[in-house]
Short mmCIF file of C-alpha atoms and ligand atoms in Angstrom, two decimals:
data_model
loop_
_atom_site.label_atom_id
_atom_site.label_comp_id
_atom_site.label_asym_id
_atom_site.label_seq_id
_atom_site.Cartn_x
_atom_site.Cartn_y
_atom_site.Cartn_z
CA UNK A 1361 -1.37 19.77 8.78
CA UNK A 1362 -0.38 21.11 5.43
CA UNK A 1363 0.62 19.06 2.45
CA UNK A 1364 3.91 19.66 2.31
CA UNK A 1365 4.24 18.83 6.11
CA UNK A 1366 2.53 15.14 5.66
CA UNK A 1367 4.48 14.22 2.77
CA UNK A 1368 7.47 15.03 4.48
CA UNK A 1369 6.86 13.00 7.94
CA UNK A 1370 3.56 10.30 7.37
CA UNK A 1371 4.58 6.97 7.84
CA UNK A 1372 8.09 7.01 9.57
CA UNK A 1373 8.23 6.62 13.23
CA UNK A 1374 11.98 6.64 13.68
CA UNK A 1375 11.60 5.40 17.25
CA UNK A 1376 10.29 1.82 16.37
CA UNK A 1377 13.54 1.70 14.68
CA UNK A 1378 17.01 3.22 16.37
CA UNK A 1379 16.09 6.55 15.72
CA UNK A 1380 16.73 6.28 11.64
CA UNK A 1381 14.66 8.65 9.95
CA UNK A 1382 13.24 6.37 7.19
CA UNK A 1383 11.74 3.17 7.55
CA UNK A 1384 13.67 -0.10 7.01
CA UNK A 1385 13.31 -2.52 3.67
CA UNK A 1386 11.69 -5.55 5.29
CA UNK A 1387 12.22 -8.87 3.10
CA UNK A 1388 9.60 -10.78 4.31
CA UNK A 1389 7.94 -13.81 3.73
CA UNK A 1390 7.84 -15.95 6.77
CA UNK A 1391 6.70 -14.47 10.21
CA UNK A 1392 7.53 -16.54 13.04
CA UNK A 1393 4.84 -16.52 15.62
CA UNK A 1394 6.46 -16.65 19.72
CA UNK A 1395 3.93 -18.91 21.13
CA UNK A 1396 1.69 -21.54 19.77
CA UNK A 1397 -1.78 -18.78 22.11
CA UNK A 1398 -0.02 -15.86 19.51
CA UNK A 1399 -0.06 -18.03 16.13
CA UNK A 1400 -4.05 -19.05 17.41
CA UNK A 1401 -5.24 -15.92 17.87
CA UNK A 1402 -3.44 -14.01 14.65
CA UNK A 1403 -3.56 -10.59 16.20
CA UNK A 1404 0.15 -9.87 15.22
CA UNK A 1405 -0.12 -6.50 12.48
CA UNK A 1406 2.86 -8.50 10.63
CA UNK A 1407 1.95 -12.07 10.06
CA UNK A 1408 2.58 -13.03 6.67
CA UNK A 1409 4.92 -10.47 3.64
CA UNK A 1410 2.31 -11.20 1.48
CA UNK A 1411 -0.24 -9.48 4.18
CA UNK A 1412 2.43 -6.36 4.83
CA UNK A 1413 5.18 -5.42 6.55
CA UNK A 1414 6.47 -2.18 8.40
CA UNK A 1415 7.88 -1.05 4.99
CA UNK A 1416 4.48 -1.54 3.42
CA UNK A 1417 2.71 0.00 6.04
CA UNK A 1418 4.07 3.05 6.15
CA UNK A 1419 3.85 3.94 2.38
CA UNK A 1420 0.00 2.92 3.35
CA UNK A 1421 0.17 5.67 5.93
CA UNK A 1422 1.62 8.42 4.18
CA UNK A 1423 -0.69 7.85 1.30
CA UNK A 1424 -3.61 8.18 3.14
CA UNK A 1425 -2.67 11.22 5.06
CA UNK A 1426 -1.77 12.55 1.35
CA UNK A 1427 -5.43 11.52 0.15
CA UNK A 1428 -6.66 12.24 3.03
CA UNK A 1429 -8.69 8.93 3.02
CA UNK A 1430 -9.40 6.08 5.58
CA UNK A 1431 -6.62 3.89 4.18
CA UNK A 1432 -4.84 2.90 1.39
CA UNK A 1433 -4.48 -0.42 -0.16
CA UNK A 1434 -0.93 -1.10 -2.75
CA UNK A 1435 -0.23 -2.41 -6.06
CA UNK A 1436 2.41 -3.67 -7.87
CA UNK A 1437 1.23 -1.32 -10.69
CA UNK A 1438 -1.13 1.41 -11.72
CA UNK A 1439 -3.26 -0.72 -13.76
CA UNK A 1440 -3.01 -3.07 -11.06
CA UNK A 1441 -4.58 -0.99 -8.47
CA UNK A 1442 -7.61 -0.01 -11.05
CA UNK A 1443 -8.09 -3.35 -11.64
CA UNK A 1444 -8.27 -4.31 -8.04
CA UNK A 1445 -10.12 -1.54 -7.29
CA UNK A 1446 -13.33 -2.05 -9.74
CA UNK A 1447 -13.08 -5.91 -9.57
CA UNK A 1448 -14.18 -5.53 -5.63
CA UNK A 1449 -17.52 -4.15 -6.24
CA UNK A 1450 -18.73 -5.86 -9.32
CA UNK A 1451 -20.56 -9.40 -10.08
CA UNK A 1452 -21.93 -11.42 -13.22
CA UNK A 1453 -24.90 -9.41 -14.20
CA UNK A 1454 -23.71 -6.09 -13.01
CA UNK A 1455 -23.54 -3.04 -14.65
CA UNK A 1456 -20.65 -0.13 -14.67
CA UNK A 1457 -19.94 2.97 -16.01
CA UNK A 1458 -16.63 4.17 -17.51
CA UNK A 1459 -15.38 7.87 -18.93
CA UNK A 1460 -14.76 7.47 -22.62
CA UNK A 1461 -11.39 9.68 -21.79
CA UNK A 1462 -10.40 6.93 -19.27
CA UNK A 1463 -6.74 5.72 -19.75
CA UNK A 1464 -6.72 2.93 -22.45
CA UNK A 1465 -5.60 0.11 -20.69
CA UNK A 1466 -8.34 0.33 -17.96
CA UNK A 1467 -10.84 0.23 -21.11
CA UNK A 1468 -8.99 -3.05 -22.01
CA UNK A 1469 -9.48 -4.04 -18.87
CA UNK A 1470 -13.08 -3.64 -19.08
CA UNK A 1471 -13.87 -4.82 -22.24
CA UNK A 1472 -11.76 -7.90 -22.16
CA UNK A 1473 -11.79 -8.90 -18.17
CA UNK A 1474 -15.01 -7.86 -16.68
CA UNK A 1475 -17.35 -8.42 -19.82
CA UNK A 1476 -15.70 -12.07 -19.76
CA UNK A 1477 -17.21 -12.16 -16.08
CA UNK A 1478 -20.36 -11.07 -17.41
CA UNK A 1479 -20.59 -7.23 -15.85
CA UNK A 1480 -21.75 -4.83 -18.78
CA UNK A 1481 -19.60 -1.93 -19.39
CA UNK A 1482 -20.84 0.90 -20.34
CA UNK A 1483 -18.79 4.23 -21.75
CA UNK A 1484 -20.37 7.97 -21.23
CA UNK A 1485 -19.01 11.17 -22.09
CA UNK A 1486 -16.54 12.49 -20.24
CA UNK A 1487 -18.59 15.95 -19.86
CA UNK A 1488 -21.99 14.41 -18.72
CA UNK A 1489 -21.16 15.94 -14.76
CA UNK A 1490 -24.82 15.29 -13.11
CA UNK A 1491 -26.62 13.73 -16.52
CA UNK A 1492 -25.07 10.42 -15.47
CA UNK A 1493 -28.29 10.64 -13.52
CA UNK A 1494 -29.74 9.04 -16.26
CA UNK A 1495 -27.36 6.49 -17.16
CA UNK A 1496 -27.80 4.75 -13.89
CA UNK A 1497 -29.75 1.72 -13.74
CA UNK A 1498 -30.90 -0.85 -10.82
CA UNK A 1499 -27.84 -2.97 -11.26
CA UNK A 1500 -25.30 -0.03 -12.00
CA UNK A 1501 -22.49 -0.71 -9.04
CA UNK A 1502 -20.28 1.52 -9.93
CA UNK A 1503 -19.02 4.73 -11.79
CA UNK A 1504 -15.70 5.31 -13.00
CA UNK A 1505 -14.30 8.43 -13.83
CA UNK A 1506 -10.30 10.16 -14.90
CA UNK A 1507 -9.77 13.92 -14.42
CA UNK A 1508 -8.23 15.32 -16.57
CA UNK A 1509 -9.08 12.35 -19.34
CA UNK A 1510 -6.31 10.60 -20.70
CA UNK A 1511 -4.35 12.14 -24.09
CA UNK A 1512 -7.54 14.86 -24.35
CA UNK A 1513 -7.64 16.23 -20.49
CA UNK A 1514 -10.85 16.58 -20.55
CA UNK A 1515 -12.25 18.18 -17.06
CA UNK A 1516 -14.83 16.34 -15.01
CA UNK A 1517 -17.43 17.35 -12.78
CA UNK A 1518 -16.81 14.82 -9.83
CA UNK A 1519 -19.19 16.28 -7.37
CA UNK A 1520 -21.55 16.11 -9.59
CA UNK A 1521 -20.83 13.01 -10.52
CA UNK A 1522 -20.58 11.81 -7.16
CA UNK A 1523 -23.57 13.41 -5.92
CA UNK A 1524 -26.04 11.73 -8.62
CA UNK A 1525 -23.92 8.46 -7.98
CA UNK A 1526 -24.83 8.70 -4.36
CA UNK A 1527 -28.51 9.53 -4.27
CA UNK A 1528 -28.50 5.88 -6.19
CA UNK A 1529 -26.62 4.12 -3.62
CA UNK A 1530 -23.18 4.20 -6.52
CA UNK A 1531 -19.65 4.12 -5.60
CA UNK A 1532 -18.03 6.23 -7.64
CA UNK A 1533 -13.91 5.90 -8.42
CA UNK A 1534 -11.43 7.96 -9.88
CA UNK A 1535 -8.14 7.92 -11.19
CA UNK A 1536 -6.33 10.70 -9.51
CA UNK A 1537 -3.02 10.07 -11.54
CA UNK A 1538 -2.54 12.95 -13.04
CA UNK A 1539 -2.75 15.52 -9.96
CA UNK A 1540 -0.61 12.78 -7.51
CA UNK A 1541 -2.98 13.77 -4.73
CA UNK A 1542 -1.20 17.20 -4.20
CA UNK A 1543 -3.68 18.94 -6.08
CA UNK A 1544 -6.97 17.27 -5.42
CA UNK A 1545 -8.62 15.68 -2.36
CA UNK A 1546 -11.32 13.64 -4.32
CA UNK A 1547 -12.32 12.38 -1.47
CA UNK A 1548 -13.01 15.29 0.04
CA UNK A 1549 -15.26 15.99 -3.17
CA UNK A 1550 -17.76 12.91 -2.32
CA UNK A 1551 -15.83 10.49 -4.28
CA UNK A 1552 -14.96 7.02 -2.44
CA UNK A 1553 -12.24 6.07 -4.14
CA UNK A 1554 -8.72 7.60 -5.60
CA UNK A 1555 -6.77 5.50 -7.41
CA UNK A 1556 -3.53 6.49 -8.21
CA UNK A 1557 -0.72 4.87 -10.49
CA UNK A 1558 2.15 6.02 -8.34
CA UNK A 1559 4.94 5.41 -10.65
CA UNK A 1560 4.23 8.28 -12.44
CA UNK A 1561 4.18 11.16 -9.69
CA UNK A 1562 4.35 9.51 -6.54
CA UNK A 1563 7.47 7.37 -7.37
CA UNK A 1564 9.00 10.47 -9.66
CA UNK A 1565 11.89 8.94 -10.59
CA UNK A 1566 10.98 6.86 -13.40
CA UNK A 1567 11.61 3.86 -12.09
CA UNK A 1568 9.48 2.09 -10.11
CA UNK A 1569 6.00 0.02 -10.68
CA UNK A 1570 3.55 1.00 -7.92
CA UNK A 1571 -0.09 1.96 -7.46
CA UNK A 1572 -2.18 2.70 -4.51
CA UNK A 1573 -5.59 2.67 -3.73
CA UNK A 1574 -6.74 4.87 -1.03
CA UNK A 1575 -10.34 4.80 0.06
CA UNK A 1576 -12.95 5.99 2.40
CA UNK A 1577 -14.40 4.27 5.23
CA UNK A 1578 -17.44 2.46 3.61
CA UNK A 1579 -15.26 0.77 0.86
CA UNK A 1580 -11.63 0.36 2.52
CA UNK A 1581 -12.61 -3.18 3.96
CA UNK A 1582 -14.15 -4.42 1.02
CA UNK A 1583 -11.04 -3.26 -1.54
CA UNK A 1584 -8.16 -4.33 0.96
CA UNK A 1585 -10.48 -8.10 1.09
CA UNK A 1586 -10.78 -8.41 -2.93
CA UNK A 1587 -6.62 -7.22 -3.39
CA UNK A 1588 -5.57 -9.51 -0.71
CA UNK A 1589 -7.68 -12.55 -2.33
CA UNK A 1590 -5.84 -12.07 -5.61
CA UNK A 1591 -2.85 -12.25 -3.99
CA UNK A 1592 -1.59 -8.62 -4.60
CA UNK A 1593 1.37 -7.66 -3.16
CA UNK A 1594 4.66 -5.21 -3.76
CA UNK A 1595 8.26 -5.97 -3.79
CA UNK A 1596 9.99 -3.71 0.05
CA UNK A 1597 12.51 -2.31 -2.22
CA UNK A 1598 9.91 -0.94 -4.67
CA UNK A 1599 7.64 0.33 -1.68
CA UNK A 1600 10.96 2.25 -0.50
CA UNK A 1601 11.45 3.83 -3.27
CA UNK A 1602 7.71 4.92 -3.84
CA UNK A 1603 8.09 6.44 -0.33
CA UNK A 1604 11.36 8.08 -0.70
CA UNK A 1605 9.68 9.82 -3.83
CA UNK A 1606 6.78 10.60 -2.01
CA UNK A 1607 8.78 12.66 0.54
CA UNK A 1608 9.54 15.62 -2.40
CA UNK A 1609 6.40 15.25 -4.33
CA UNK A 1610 5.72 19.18 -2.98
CA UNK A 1611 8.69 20.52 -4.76
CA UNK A 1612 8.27 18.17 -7.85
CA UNK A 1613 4.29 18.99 -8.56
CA UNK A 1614 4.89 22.70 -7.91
CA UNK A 1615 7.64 22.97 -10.63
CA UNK A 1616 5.64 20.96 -12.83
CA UNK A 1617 3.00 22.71 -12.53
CA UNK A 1618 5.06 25.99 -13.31
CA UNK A 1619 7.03 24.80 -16.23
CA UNK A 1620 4.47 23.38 -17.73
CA UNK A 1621 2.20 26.17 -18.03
CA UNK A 1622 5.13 27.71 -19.79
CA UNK A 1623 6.23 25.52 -22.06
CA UNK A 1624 2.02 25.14 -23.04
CA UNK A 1625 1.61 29.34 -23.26
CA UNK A 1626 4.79 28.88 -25.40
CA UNK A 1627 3.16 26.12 -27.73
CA UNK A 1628 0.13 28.25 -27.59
CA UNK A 1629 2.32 31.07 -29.40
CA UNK A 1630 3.32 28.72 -32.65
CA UNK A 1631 1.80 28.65 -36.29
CA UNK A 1632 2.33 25.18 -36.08
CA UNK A 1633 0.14 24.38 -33.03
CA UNK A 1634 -3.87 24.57 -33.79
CA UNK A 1635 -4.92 23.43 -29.91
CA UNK A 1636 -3.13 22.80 -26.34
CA UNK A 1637 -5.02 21.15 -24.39
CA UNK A 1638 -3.95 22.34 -20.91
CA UNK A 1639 -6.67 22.84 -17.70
CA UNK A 1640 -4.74 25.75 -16.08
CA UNK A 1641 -4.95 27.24 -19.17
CA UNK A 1642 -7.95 30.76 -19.04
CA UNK A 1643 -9.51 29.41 -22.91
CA UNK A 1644 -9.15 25.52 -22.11
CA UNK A 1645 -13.27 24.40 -21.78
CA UNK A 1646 -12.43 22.62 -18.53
CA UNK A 1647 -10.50 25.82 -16.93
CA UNK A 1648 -13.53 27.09 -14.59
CA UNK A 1649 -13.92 23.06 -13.24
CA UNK A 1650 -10.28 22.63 -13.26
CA UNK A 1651 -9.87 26.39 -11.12
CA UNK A 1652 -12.42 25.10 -8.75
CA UNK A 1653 -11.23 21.42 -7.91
CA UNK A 1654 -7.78 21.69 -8.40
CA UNK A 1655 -4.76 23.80 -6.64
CA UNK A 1656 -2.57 23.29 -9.43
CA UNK A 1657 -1.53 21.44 -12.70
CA UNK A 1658 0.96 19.13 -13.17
CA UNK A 1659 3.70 18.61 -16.04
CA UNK A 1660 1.48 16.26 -18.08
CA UNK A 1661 -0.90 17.82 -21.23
CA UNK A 1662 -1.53 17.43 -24.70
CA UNK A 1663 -1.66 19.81 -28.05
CA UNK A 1664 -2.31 19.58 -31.74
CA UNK A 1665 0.23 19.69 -34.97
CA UNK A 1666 -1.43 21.60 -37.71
CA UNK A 1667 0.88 18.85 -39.59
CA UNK A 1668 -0.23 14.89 -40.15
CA UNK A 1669 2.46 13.58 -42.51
CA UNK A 1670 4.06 10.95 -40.64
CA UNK A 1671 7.83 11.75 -42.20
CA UNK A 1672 7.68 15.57 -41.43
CA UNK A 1673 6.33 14.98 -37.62
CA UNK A 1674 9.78 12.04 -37.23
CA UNK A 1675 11.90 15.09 -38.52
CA UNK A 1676 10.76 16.68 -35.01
CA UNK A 1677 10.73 13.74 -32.73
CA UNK A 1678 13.93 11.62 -33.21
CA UNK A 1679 15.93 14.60 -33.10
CA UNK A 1680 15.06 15.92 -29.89
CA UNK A 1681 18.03 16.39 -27.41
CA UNK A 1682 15.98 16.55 -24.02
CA UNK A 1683 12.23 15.39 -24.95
CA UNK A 1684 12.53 11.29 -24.70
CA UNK A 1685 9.96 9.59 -26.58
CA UNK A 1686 8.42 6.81 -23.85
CA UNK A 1687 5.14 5.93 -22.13
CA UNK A 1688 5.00 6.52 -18.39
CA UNK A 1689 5.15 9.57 -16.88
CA UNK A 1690 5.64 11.92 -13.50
CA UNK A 1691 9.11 10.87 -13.61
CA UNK A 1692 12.02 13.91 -13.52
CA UNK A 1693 12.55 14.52 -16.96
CA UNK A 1694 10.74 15.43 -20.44
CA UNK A 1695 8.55 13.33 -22.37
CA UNK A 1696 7.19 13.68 -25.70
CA UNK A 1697 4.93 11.09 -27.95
CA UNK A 1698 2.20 11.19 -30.30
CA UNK A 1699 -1.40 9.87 -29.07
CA UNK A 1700 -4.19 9.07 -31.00
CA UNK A 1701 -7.18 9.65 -29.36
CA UNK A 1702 -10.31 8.97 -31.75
CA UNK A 1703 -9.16 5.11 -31.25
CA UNK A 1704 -10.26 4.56 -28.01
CA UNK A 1705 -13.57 6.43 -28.39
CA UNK A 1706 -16.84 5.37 -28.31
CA UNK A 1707 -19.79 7.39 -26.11
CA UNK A 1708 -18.53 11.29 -27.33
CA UNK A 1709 -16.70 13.19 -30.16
CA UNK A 1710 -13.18 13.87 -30.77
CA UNK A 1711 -12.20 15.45 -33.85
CA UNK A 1712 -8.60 17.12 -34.75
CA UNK A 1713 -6.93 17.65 -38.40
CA UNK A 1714 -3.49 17.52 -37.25
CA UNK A 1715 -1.30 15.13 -35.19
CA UNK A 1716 -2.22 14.84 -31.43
CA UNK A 1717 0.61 14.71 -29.26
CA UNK A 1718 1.24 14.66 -25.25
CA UNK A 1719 3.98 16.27 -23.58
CA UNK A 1720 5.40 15.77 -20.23
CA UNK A 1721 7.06 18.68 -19.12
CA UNK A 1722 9.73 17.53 -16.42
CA UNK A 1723 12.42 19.14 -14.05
CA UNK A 1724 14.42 20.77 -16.88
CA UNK A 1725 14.53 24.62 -17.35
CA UNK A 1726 11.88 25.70 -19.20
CA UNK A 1727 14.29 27.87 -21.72
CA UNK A 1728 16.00 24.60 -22.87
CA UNK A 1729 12.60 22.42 -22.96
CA UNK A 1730 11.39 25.40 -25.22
CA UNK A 1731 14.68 26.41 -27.14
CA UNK A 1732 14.19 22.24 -27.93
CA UNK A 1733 10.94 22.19 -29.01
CA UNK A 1734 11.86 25.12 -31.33
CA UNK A 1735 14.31 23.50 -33.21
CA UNK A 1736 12.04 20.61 -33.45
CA UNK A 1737 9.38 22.22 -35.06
CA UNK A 1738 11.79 23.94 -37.24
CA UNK A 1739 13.10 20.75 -38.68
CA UNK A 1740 9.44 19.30 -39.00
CA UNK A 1741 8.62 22.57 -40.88
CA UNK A 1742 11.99 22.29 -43.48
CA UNK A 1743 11.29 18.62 -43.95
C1 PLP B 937 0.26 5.12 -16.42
C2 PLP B 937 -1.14 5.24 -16.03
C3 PLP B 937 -1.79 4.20 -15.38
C4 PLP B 937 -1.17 2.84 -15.19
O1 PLP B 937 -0.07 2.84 -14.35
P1 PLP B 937 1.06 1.73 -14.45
O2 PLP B 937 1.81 1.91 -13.20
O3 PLP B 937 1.81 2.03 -15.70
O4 PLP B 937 0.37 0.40 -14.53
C5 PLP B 937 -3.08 4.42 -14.95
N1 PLP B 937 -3.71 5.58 -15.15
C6 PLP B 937 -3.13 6.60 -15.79
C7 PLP B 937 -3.88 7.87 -15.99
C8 PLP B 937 -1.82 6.45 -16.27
O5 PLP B 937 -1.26 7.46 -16.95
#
């Protein structure tokens, strides 16, 4: 089955329940068991709402259909689910490696949590595809990689990646955020693991914390053991509402993807842009990677102000009628911020004059996104 078709029907099965077409909010914490033979043997699929419920279960479904994985393990947050997912494979003494584009928070992660625990992180350059050969050692567990990078979108060579990773017995993650597993299967591309933080496309509606963590067969048990051991667990109404986003994420990611290689080919067109960093894009250095891995782009890219000074840059951005200035993304509407990408680099190069900023081109038409943009950089250029 088609995309579109999965996202639309995975995970409901009206019949266990009247006939209603979605599934319902279980709140759950207690599970009665009918006989003390039941409770003994713990074969019931709902025992405990930590453990899961039907709600929870069938956001695990569609997910996995979507990501076309083995199953799917939740979060009650993106970072959550990245967390989860690289504390089950490492130990004191290990070794890891991490894209130097990666999303900053999962470097925090890194360099605070798992060096406490005594696992040595280690950052490469985003562009190394199969040269991480050579950054693998004996104890390197696993490899960790974002596509497109965080703030620079930066295009990875996953098979590649997941190929050398492989022939040296590596799992090999990736943070699939920015596509929402509409356009790219990583799984299908030899990676293991696809780690999503579904508040941003997933959820769509800005607001909702949620991630999910869908793996193949070799590492599902293994994730779902380490997540459940810390206790992990999301709120039914939050799991509704991931899924009820879920159910238009075709219609969403193909607008996206439309508008927003507008609005970039507009941004493209100004004086006062020097770079747009943009995949789908023919000049972007990732576009022949990007062409081949993905089936589309989604709202979310970044570009560079010829202009620095501070003031002149707030004469554009807290005037802006429809571009909102707030972290998070995926969600309906426009986002605009500036990012600063040279501070969370340490393994490659990153160099601009100007101010780097990231857009998030939402549901809006295009000619008012653009028409506001214009007057923005027309009051950064009088100021
Ligand atoms: C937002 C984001 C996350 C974290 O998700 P939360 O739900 O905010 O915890 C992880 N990865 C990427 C690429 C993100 O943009």
């Amino acid at each position: 089955m088609k995309d579109n078709t999965k996202v639309t029907h995975a995970g409901n099965h009206p019949f266990d329940n009247h006939g209603i077409v979605n599934p319902p909010v279980y709140h759950a914490s207690t599970v009665l068991s009918p006989t003390l033979e039941a409770r003994i043997a713990r074969t019931a699929k709902v025992r405990y709402g930590r453990a899961g419920t039907p709600t929870t279960f069938a956001l695990e479904e569609a997910m996995t259909a979507l990501e076309r994985a083995h199953g799917t393990v939740l979060a009650p947050s993106g970072l959550a689910a990245i967390t989860m997912a690289l504390s089950a494979f490492v130990e004191t003494g290990d070794h890891i490696l991490v894209t130097d584009s990666t999303y900053t928070p999962t470097r925090n992660f890194a360099n605070n949590t798992l060096s406490k625990f005594g696992v040595e992180v280690e950052y490469y350059d985003p562009m190394i595809g199969a040269g991480i050969s050579n950054l693998i050692r004996d104890n390197t567990r696993l490899i960790w990689t974002e596509c497109p990078g965080s703030q620079t979108f930066d295009v990875q060579d996953l098979p590649a990646i997941a190929k050398a990773a492989h022939e040296k017995g590596v799992v090999v993650l990736t943070d699939n955020t920015w596509s929402g597993g509409y356009f790219r299967k990583p799984l299908d591309e030899g990676v293991d693991i696809s780690v999503q933080a579904a508040t941003k496309y997933i959820v769509g509606h800005s607001d909702v914390m949620m991630g999910t963590i869908a793996c193949n067969e070799a590492t599902y048990d293994r994730v779902k053991q380490s997540s459940s051991s810390f206790g992990m667990c999301c709120g039914p109404n939050d799991v509704y509402l991931a899924l009820r986003g879920l159910r238009t994420i075709g219609v969403r990611m193909d607008r996206h993807h439309e508008s927003g290689i507008k609005v970039a080919q507009w941004l493209q067109s100004r004086p006062e842009v020097t770079r747009v960093m943009h995949p789908a894009l023919p000049d972007d250095p990732g576009h022949e990677i990007w062409k081949r891995d993905f089936t589309g782009a989604s709202g979310l890219f970044g570009f560079v102000l010829k202009e620095s000074d501070t003031n002149k840059i707030a004469a554009m951005m807290d005037h802006m009628e429809l571009h909102g200035m707030g972290s998070s993304w995926g969600g309906y509407e426009s986002l605009l911020i500036p990012s600063w990408p040279e501070r969370s680099r340490t393994a490659s190069e990153w160099e601009t004059e100007g101010q780097c900023m990231r857009i998030h081109v939402g549901l809006e038409d295009t000619d008012d996104l653009i028409a506001d943009l214009e007057a923005g950089l027309e009051r950064m250029n009088k100021a």
